[in-house]
mmCIF file of C-alpha atoms and ligand atoms in Angstrom:
data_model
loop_
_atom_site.group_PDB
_atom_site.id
_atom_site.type_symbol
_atom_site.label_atom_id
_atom_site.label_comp_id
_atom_site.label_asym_id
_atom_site.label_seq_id
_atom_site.Cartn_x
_atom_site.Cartn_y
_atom_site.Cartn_z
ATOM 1 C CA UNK M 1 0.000 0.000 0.000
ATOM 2 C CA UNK M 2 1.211 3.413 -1.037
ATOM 3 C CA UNK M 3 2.063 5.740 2.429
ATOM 4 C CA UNK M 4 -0.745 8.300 1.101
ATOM 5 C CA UNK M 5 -3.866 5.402 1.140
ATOM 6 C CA UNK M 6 -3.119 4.206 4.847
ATOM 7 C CA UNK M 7 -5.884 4.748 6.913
ATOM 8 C CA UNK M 8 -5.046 7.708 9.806
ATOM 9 C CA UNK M 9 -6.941 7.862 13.178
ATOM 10 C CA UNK M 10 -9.235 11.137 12.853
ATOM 11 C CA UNK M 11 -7.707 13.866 14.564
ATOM 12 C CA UNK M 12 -10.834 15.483 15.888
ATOM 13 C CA UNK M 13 -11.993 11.981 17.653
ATOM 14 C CA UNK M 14 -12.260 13.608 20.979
ATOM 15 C CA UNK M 15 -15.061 16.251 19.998
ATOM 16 C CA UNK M 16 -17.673 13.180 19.951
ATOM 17 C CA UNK M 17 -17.741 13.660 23.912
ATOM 18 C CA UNK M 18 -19.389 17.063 23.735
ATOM 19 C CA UNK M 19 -22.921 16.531 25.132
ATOM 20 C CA UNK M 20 -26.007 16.509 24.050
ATOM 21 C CA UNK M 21 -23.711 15.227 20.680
ATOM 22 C CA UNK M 22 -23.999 17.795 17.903
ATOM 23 C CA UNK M 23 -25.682 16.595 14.333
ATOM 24 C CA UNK M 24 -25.078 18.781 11.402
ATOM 25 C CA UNK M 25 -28.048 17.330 8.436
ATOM 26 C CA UNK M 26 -27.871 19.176 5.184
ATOM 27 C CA UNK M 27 -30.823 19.311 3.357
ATOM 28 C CA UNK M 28 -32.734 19.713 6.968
ATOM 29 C CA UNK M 29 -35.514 21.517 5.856
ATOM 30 C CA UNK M 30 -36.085 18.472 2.962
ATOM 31 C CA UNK M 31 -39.058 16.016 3.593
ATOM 32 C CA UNK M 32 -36.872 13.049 4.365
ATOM 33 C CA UNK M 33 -34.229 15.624 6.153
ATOM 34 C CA UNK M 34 -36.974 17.034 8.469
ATOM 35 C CA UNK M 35 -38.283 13.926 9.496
ATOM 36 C CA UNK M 36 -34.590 12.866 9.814
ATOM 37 C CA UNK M 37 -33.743 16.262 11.969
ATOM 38 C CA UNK M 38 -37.170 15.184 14.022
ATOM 39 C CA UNK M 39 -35.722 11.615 14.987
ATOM 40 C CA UNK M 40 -32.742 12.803 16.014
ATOM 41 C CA UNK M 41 -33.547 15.287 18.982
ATOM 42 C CA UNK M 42 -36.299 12.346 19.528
ATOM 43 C CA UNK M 43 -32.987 10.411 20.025
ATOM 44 C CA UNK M 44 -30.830 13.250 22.371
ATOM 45 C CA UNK M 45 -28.677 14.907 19.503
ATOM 46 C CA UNK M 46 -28.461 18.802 19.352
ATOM 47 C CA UNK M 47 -29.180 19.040 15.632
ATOM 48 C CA UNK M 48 -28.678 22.068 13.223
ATOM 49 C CA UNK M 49 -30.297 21.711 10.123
ATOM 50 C CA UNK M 50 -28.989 23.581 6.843
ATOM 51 C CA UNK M 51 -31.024 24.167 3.565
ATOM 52 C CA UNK M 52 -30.901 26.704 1.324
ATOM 53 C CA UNK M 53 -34.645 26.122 0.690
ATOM 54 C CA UNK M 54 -34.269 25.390 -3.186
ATOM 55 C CA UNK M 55 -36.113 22.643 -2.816
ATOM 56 C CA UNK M 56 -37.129 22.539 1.166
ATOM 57 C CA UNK M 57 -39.253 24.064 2.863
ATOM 58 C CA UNK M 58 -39.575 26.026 6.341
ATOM 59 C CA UNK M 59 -43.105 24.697 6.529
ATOM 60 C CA UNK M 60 -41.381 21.038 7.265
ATOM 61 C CA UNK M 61 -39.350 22.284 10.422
ATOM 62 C CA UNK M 62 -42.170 24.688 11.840
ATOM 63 C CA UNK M 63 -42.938 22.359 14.717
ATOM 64 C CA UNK M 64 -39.212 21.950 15.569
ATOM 65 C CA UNK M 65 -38.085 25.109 16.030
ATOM 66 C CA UNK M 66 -39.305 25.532 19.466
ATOM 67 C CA UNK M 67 -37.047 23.485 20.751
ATOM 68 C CA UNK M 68 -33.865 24.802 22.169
ATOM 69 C CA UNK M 69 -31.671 21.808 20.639
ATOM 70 C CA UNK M 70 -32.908 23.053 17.423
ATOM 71 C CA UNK M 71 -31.331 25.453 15.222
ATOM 72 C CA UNK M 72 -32.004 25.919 11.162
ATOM 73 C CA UNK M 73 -29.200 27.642 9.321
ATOM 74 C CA UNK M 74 -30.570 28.877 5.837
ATOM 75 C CA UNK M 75 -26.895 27.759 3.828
ATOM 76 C CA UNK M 76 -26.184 26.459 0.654
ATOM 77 C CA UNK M 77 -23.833 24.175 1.618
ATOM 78 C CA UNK M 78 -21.780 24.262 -1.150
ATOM 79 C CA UNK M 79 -20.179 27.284 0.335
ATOM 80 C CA UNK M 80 -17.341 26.842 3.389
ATOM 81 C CA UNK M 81 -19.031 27.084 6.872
ATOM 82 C CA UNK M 82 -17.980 26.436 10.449
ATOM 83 C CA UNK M 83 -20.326 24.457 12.062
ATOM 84 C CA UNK M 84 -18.410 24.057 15.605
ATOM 85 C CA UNK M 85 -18.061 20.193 17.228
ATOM 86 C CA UNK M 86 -20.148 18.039 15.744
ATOM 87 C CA UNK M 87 -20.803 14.029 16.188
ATOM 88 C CA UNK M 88 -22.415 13.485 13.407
ATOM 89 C CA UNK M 89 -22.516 15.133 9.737
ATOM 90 C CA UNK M 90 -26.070 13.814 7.575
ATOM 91 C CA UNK M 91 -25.592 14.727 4.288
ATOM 92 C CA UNK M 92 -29.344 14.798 2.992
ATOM 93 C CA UNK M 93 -29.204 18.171 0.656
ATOM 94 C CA UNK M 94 -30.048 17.675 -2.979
ATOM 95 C CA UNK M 95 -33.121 18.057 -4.870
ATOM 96 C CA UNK M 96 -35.028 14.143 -5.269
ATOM 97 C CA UNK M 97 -37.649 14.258 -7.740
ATOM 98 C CA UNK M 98 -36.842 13.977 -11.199
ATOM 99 C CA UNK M 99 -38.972 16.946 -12.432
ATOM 100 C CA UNK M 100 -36.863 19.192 -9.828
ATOM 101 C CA UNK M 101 -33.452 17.703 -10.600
ATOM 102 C CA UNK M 102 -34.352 18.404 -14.434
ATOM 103 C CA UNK M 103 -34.949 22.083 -13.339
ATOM 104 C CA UNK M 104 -32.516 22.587 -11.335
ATOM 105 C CA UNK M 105 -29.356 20.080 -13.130
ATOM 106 C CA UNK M 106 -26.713 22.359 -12.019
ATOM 107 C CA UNK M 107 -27.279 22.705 -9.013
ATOM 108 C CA UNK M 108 -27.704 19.170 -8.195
ATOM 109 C CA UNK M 109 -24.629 18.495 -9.517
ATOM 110 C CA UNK M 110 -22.811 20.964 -7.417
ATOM 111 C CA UNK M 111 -24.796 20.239 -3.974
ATOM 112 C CA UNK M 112 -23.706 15.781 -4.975
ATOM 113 C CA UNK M 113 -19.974 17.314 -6.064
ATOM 114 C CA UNK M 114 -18.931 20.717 -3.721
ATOM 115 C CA UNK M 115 -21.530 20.189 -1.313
ATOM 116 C CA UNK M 116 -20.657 16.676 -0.787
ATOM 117 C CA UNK M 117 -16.561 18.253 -0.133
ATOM 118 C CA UNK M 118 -17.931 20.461 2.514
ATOM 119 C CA UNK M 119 -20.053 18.319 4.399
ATOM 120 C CA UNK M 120 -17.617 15.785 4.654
ATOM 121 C CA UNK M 121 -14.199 17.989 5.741
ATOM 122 C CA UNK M 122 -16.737 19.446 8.305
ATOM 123 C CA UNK M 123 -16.740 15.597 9.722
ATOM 124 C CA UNK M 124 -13.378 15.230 9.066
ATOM 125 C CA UNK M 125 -12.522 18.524 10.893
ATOM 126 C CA UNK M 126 -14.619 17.813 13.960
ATOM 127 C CA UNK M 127 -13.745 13.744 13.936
ATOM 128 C CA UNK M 128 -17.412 13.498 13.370
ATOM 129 C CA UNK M 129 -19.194 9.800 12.101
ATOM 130 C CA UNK M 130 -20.506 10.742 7.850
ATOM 131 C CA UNK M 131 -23.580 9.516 6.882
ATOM 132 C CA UNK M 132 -24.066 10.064 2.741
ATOM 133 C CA UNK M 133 -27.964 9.818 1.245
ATOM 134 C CA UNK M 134 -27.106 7.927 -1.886
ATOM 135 C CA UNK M 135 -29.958 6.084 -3.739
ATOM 136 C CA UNK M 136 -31.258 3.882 -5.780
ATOM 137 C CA UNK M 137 -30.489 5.794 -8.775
ATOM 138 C CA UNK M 138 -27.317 4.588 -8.575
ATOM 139 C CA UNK M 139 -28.310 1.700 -10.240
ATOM 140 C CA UNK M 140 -29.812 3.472 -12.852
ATOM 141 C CA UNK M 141 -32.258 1.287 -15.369
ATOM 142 C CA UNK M 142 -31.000 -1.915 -13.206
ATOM 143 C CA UNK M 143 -30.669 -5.162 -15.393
ATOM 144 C CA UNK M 144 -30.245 -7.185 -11.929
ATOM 145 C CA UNK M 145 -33.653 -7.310 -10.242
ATOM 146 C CA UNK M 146 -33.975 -7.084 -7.348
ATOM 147 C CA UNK M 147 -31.227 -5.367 -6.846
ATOM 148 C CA UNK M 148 -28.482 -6.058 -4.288
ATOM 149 C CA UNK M 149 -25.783 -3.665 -3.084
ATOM 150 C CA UNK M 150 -23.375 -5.352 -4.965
ATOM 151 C CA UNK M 151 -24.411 -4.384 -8.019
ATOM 152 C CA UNK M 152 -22.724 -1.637 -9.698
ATOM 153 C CA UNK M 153 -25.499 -0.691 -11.943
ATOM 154 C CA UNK M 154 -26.842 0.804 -15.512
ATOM 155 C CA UNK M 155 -26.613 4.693 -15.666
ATOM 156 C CA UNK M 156 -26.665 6.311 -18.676
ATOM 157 C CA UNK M 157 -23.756 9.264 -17.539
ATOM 158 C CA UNK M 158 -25.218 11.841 -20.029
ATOM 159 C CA UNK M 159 -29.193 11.704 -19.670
ATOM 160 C CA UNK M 160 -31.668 13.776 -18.024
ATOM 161 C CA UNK M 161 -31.290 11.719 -14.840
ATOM 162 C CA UNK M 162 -27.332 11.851 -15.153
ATOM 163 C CA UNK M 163 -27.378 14.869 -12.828
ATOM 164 C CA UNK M 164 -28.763 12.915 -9.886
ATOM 165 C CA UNK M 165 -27.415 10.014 -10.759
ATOM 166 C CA UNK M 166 -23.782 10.598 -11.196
ATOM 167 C CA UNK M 167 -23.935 13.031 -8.281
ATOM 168 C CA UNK M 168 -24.983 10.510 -5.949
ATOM 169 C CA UNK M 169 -22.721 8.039 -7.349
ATOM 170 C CA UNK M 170 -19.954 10.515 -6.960
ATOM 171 C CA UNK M 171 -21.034 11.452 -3.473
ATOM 172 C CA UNK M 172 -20.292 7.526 -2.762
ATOM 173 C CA UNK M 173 -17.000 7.443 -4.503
ATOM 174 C CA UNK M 174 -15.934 10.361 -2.208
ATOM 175 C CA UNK M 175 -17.456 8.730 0.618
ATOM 176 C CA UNK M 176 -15.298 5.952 0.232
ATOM 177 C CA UNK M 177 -12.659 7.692 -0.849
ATOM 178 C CA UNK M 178 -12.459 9.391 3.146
ATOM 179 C CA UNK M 179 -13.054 6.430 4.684
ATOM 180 C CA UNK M 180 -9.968 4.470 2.843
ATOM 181 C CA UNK M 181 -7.261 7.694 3.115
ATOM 182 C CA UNK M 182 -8.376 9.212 6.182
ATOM 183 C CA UNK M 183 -10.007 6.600 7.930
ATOM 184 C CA UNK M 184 -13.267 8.294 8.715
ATOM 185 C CA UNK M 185 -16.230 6.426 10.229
ATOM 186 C CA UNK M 186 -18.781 7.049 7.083
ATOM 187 C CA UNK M 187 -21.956 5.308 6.087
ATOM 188 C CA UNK M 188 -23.428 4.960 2.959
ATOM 189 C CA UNK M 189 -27.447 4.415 2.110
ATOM 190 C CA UNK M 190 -29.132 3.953 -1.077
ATOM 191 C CA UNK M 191 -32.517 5.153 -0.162
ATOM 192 C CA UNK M 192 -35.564 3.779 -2.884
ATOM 193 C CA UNK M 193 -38.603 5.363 -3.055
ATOM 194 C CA UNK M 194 -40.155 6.973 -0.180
ATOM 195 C CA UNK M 195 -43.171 8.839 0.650
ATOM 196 C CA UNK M 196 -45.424 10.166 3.224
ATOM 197 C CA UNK M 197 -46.518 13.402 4.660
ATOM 198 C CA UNK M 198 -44.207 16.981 3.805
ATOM 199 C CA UNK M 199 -43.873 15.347 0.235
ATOM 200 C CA UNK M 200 -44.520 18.325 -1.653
ATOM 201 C CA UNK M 201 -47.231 18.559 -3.535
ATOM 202 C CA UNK M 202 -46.356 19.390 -7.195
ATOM 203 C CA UNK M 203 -42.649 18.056 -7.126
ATOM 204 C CA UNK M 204 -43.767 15.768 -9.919
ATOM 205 C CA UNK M 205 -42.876 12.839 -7.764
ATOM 206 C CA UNK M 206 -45.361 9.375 -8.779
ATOM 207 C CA UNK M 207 -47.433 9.676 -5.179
ATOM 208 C CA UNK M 208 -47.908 13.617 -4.928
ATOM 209 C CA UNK M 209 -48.725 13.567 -8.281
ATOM 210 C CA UNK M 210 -51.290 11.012 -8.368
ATOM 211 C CA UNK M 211 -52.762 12.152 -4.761
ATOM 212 C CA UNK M 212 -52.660 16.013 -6.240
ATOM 213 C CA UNK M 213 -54.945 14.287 -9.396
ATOM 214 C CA UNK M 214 -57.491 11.570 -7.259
ATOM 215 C CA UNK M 215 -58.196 14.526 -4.458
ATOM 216 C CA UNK M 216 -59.261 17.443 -7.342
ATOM 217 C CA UNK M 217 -61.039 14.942 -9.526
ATOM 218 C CA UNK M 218 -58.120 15.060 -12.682
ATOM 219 C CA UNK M 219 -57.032 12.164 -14.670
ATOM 220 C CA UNK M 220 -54.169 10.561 -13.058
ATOM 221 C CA UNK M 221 -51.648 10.456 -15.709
ATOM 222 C CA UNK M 222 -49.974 7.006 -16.040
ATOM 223 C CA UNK M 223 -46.265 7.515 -18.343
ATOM 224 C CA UNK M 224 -45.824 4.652 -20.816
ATOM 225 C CA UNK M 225 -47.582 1.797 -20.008
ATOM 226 C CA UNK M 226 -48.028 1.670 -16.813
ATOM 227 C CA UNK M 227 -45.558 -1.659 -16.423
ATOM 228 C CA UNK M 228 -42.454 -0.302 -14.542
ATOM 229 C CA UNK M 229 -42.280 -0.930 -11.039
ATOM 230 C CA UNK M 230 -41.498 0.553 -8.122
ATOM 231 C CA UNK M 231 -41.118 -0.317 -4.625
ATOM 232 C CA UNK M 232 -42.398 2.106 -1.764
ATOM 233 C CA UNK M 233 -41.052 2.962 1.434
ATOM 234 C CA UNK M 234 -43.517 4.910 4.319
ATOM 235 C CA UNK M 235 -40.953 7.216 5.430
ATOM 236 C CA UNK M 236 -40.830 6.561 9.424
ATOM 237 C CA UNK M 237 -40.083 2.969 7.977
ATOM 238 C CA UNK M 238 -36.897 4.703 5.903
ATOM 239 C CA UNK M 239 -36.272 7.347 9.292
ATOM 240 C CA UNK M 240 -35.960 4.245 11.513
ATOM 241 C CA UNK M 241 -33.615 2.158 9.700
ATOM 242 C CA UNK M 242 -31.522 5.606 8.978
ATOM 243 C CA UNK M 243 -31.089 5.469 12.840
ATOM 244 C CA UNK M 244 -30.252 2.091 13.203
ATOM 245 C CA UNK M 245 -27.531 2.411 9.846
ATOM 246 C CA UNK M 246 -25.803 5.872 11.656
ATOM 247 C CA UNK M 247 -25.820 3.665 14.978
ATOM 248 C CA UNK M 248 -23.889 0.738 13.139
ATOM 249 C CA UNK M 249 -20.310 0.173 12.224
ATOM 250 C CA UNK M 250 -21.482 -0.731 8.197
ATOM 251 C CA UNK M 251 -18.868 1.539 6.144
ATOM 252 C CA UNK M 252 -20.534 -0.116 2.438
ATOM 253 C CA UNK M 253 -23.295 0.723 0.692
ATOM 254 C CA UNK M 254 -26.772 -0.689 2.600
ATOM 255 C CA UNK M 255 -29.833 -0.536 0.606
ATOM 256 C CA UNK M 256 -33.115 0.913 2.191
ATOM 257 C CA UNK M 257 -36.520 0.582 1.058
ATOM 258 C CA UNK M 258 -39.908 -1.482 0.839
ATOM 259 C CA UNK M 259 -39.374 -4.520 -1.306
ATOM 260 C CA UNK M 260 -43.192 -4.998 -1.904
ATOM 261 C CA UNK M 261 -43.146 -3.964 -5.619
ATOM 262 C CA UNK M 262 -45.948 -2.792 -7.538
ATOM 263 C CA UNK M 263 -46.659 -1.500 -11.194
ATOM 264 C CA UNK M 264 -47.295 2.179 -11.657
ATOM 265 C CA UNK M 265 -50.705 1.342 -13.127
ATOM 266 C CA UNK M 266 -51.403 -0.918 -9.404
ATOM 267 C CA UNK M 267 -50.330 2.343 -7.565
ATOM 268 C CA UNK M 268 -52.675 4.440 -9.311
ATOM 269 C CA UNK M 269 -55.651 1.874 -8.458
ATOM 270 C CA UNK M 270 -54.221 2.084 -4.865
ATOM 271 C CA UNK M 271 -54.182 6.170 -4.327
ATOM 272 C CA UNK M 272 -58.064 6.213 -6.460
ATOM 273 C CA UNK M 273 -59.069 3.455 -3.854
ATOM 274 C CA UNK M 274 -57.625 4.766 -0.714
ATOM 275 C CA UNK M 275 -58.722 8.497 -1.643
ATOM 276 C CA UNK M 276 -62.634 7.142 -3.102
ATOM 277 C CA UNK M 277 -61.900 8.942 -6.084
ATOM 278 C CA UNK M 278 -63.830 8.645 -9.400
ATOM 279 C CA UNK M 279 -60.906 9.894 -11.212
ATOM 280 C CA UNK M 280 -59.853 8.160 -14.656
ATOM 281 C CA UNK M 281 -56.393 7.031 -15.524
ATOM 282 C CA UNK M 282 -54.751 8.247 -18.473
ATOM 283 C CA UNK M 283 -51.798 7.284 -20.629
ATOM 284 C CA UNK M 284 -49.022 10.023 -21.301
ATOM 285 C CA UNK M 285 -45.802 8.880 -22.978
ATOM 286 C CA UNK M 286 -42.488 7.613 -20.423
ATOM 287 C CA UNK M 287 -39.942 10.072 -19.723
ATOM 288 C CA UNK M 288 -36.187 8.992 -20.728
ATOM 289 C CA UNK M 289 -34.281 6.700 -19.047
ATOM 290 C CA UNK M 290 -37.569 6.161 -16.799
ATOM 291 C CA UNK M 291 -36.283 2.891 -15.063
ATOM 292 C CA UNK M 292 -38.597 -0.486 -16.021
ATOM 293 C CA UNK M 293 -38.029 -1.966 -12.395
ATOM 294 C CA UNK M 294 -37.042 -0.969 -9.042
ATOM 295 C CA UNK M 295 -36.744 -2.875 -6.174
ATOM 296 C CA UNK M 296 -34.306 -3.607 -3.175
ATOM 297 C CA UNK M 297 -32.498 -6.942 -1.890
ATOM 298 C CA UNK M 298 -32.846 -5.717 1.435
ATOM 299 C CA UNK M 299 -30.956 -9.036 2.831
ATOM 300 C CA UNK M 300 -28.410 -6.623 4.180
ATOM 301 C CA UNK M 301 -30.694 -4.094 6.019
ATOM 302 C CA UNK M 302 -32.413 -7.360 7.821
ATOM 303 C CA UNK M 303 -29.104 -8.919 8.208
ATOM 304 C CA UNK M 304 -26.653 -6.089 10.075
ATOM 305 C CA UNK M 305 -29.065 -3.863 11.389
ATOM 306 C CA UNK M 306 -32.711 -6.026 12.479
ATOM 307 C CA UNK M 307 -34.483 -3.665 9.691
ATOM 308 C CA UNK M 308 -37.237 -4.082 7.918
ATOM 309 C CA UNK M 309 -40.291 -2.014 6.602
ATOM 310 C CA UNK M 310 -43.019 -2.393 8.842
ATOM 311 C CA UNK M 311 -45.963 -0.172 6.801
ATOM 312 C CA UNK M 312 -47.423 -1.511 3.629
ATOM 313 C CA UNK M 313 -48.784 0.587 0.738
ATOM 314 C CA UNK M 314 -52.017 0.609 1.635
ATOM 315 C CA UNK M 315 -51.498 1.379 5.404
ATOM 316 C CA UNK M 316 -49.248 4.164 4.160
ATOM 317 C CA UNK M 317 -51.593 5.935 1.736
ATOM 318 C CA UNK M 318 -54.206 6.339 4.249
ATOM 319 C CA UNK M 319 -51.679 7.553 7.107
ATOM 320 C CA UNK M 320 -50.763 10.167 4.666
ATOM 321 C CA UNK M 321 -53.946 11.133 3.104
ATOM 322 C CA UNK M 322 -54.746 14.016 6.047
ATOM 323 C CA UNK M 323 -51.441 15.333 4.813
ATOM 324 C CA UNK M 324 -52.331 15.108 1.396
ATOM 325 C CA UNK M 325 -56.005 16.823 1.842
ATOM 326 C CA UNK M 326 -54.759 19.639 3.494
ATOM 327 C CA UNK M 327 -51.467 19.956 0.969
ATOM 328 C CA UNK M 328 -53.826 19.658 -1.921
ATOM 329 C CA UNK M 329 -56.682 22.442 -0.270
ATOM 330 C CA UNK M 330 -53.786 25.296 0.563
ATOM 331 C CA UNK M 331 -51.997 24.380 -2.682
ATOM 332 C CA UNK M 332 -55.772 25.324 -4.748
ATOM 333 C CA UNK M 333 -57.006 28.155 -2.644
ATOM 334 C CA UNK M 334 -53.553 29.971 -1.681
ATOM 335 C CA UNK M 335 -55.127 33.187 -0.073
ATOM 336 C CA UNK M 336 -56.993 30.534 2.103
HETATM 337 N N1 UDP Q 1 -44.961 8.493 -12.940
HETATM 338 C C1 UDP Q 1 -46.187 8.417 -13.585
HETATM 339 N N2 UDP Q 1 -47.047 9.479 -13.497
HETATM 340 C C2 UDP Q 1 -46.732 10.603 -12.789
HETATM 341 C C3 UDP Q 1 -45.479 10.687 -12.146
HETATM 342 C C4 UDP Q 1 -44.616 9.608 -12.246
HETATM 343 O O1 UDP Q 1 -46.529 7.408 -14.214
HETATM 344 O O2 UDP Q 1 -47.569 11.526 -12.761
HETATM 345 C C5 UDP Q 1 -44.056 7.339 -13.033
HETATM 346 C C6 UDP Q 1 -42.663 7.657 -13.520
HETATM 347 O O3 UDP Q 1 -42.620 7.637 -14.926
HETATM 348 C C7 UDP Q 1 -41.874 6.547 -12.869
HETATM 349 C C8 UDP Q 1 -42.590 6.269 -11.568
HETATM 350 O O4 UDP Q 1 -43.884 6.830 -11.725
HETATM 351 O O5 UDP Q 1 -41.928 5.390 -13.674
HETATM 352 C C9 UDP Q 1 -41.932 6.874 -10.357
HETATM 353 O O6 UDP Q 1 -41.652 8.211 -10.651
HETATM 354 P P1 UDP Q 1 -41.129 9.234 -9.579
HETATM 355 O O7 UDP Q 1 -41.047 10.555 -10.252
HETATM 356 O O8 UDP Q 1 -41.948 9.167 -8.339
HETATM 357 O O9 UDP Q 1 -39.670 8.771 -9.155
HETATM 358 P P2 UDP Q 1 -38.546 7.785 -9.746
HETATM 359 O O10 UDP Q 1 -38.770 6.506 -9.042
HETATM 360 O O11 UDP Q 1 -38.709 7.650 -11.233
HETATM 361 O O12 UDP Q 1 -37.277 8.451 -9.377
#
C-alpha cells in the first residue's frame, strides 16, 4: 500500500464527547431531512439543520423550532461554513424528484460534487461519524432485479437523470474515498422510493402527483404503459432504519426501502381506492431513461441492522392522506 492510502486515526476523535452530541443534516428543511432532523432530537442529539430552501421548505421544520436543541441555518452548503463540534454530519441536501433535478441540473450536480466536499471535511474537521444519502439511482435502469448492493449498476452518464445520478454516485465514490485515506467512520445508504406526509405537492414525484390528481377529480396520468415498477417505502419505515444504519459500524453501501413492488398502473388503483376517487387514468408517454423496475435486496438491512419495513402501501396511503387533503386544499385556494 502506497504511504498516502493508509488509513489515519481522525484527529478530531475527541469532539464526539461534547454533550447533548452535535448533528449537522444538510438538506434539513427536505421532507426526508426534516423527518430525519425530528428523529434525532427524539434520540438526544443537538441538531442544526442547513437548507438553502431550493427545494425545502420552512413549513417542514415549523414544529421543531421551538425546541432549544434546534437550530435551522438557511446555507447552501456548497459554500465553506464552520459548524463548531459536531458528532455526526447527515448529508441529505439535494433536490429528489426527477422533475426538480431536471430544473434545477446544475445545481444538483454541485450540492452531490462541492456540497458533498464540505459536508464531509466538516466531519473530518470535527472527527465526526458521515452519513451520505445515496440512492437507488445509482443503479440506474437496473438489469439485476432485485437489486443487491453489490451491483454496480446501468446509468446512462449523459441523460436527463445523469445529474442525480452521477452526483450521488460521486457522493459515494468520495465517501469511500475518506473512509480508505483518512479513515473516517462514514456510512453509505441507497434510499428507494419513499413517501409520506411533507412530500410536496407538485414536485412531480409518482405519489404527490397522483394524490394532487385523485383529491381534485383530474385524470391521473400514467407515463408509458403503466408496467415499470417501483417499490415504496412509508418514510418513518426509511427514518428508523436511517437510525439504526448511523448507529452501526457498516462503512458499504446498505440498501433501504420497501421490497413490496408494484406496477405504476397498481399504484394508481391504490391512491383512487384509498382516496374514493372517481378519477380516470390516463396514458401520457415515459420520460427517458424512466427505469422499467425498481426494487431492493434488502438481505443486508435485515441482516446487520434487524431492519425491515413495517408499513405496507395501503397502510401508508391512508396515514398520509390528512397530509395530502390539506397539501392539496392550501396548494388550490392559496389566499386561504
Ligand atoms: N410516474 C407516472 N405518473 C406521474 C409521475 C410519475 O406514471 O404523474 C411514473 C414515472 O414515470 C416513474 C414512476 O412513476 O416510472 C416513479 O416516478 P417518480 O417521479 O416518483 O420517481 P422515480 O422513481 O422515477 O425516481
Amino acid at each position: 500500500m502506497r504511504g498516502g492510502a493508509r488509513p489515519r486515526p481522525c484527529p478530531g476523535a475527541r469532539l464526539k464527547t461534547i454533550n447533548p452530541p452535535r448533528a449537522l443534516v444538510t438538506g434539513g428543511a427536505g421532507f426526508l431531512g426534516s423527518h430525519l432532523c425530528q428523529a434525532l432530537l427524539g434520540d438526544g442529539y443537538h441538531v442544526i439543520a442547513a437548507d438553502n430552501l431550493l427545494t425545502g421548505r420552512l413549513e417542514n421544520i415549523a414544529h421543531l423550532r421551538n425546541d432549544a436543541r434546534f437550530e435551522f441555518v438557511e446555507k447552501d452548503v456548497c459554500q465553506p461554513a464552520e459548524w463548531g463540534p459536531l458528532a455526526y454530519v447527515f448529508h441529505f441536501a439535494s433536490p429528489a424528484s426527477p422533475v426538480d433535478y431536471a430544473k434545477h441540473g446544475i445545481e444538483t450536480l454541485r450540492v452531490g460534487s462541492y456540497g458533498t466536499f464540505e459536508a464531509i471535511e466538516a466531519a473530518r474537521r470535527s472527527g465526526a461519524k458521515f452519513l451520505m444519502a445515496s440512492t437507488s439511482e445509482c443503479y440506474g435502469d437496473p438489469l439485476v432485479h432485485p437489486q443487491p448492493e453489490t451491483y454496480w449498476g446501468n446509468v446512462n452518464p449523459i441523460g436527463p437523470r445523469s445529474v442525480y445520478d452521477e452526483a450521488k454516485r460521486f457522493s459515494e465514490a468520495v465517501t469511500a474515498a475518506y473512509r480508505r485515506y483518512h479513515n473516517l467512520d462514514t456510512r453509505i445508504l441507497r434510499i428507494f422510493n419513499t413517501y409520506g406526509p411533507r412530500m410536496q405537492i407538485r414536485d412531480g414525484r409518482v405519489i404527490p402527483n397522483f394524490m394532487w390528481q385523485a383529491l381534485r377529480g383530474e385524470d391521473l396520468t400514467v407515463y408509458g404503459d403503466g408496467g415499470q415498477t417501483r417499490s415504496f417505502c412509508y418514510v418513518t419505515d426509511e427514518v428508523d432504519g436511517i437510525l439504526r444504519l448511523a448507529r452501526s459500524d457498516e462503512h458499504a453501501p446498505v440498501n433501504m426501502g420497501n421490497p413490496a413492488e408494484f406496477t405504476i398502473l397498481e399504484c394508481a388503483k391504490k391512491i383512487l381506492a384509498v382516496t374514493g376517487s372517481r378519477s380516470q387514468i390516463v396514458f401520457e408517454p415515459l420520460p427517458q431513461d424512466d427505469p422499467r423496475q425498481r426494487r431492493p435486496d434488502i438481505s443486508k438491512a435485515r441482516r446487520l441492522l434487524g431492519w425491515e419495513p413495517k408499513i405496507d402501501l395501503e397502510t401508508g396511503l391512508k396515514l398520509s392522506l390528512d397530509y395530502f387533503r390539506k397539501a392539496v386544499h392550501e396548494a388550490s385556494n392559496p389566499a386561504a
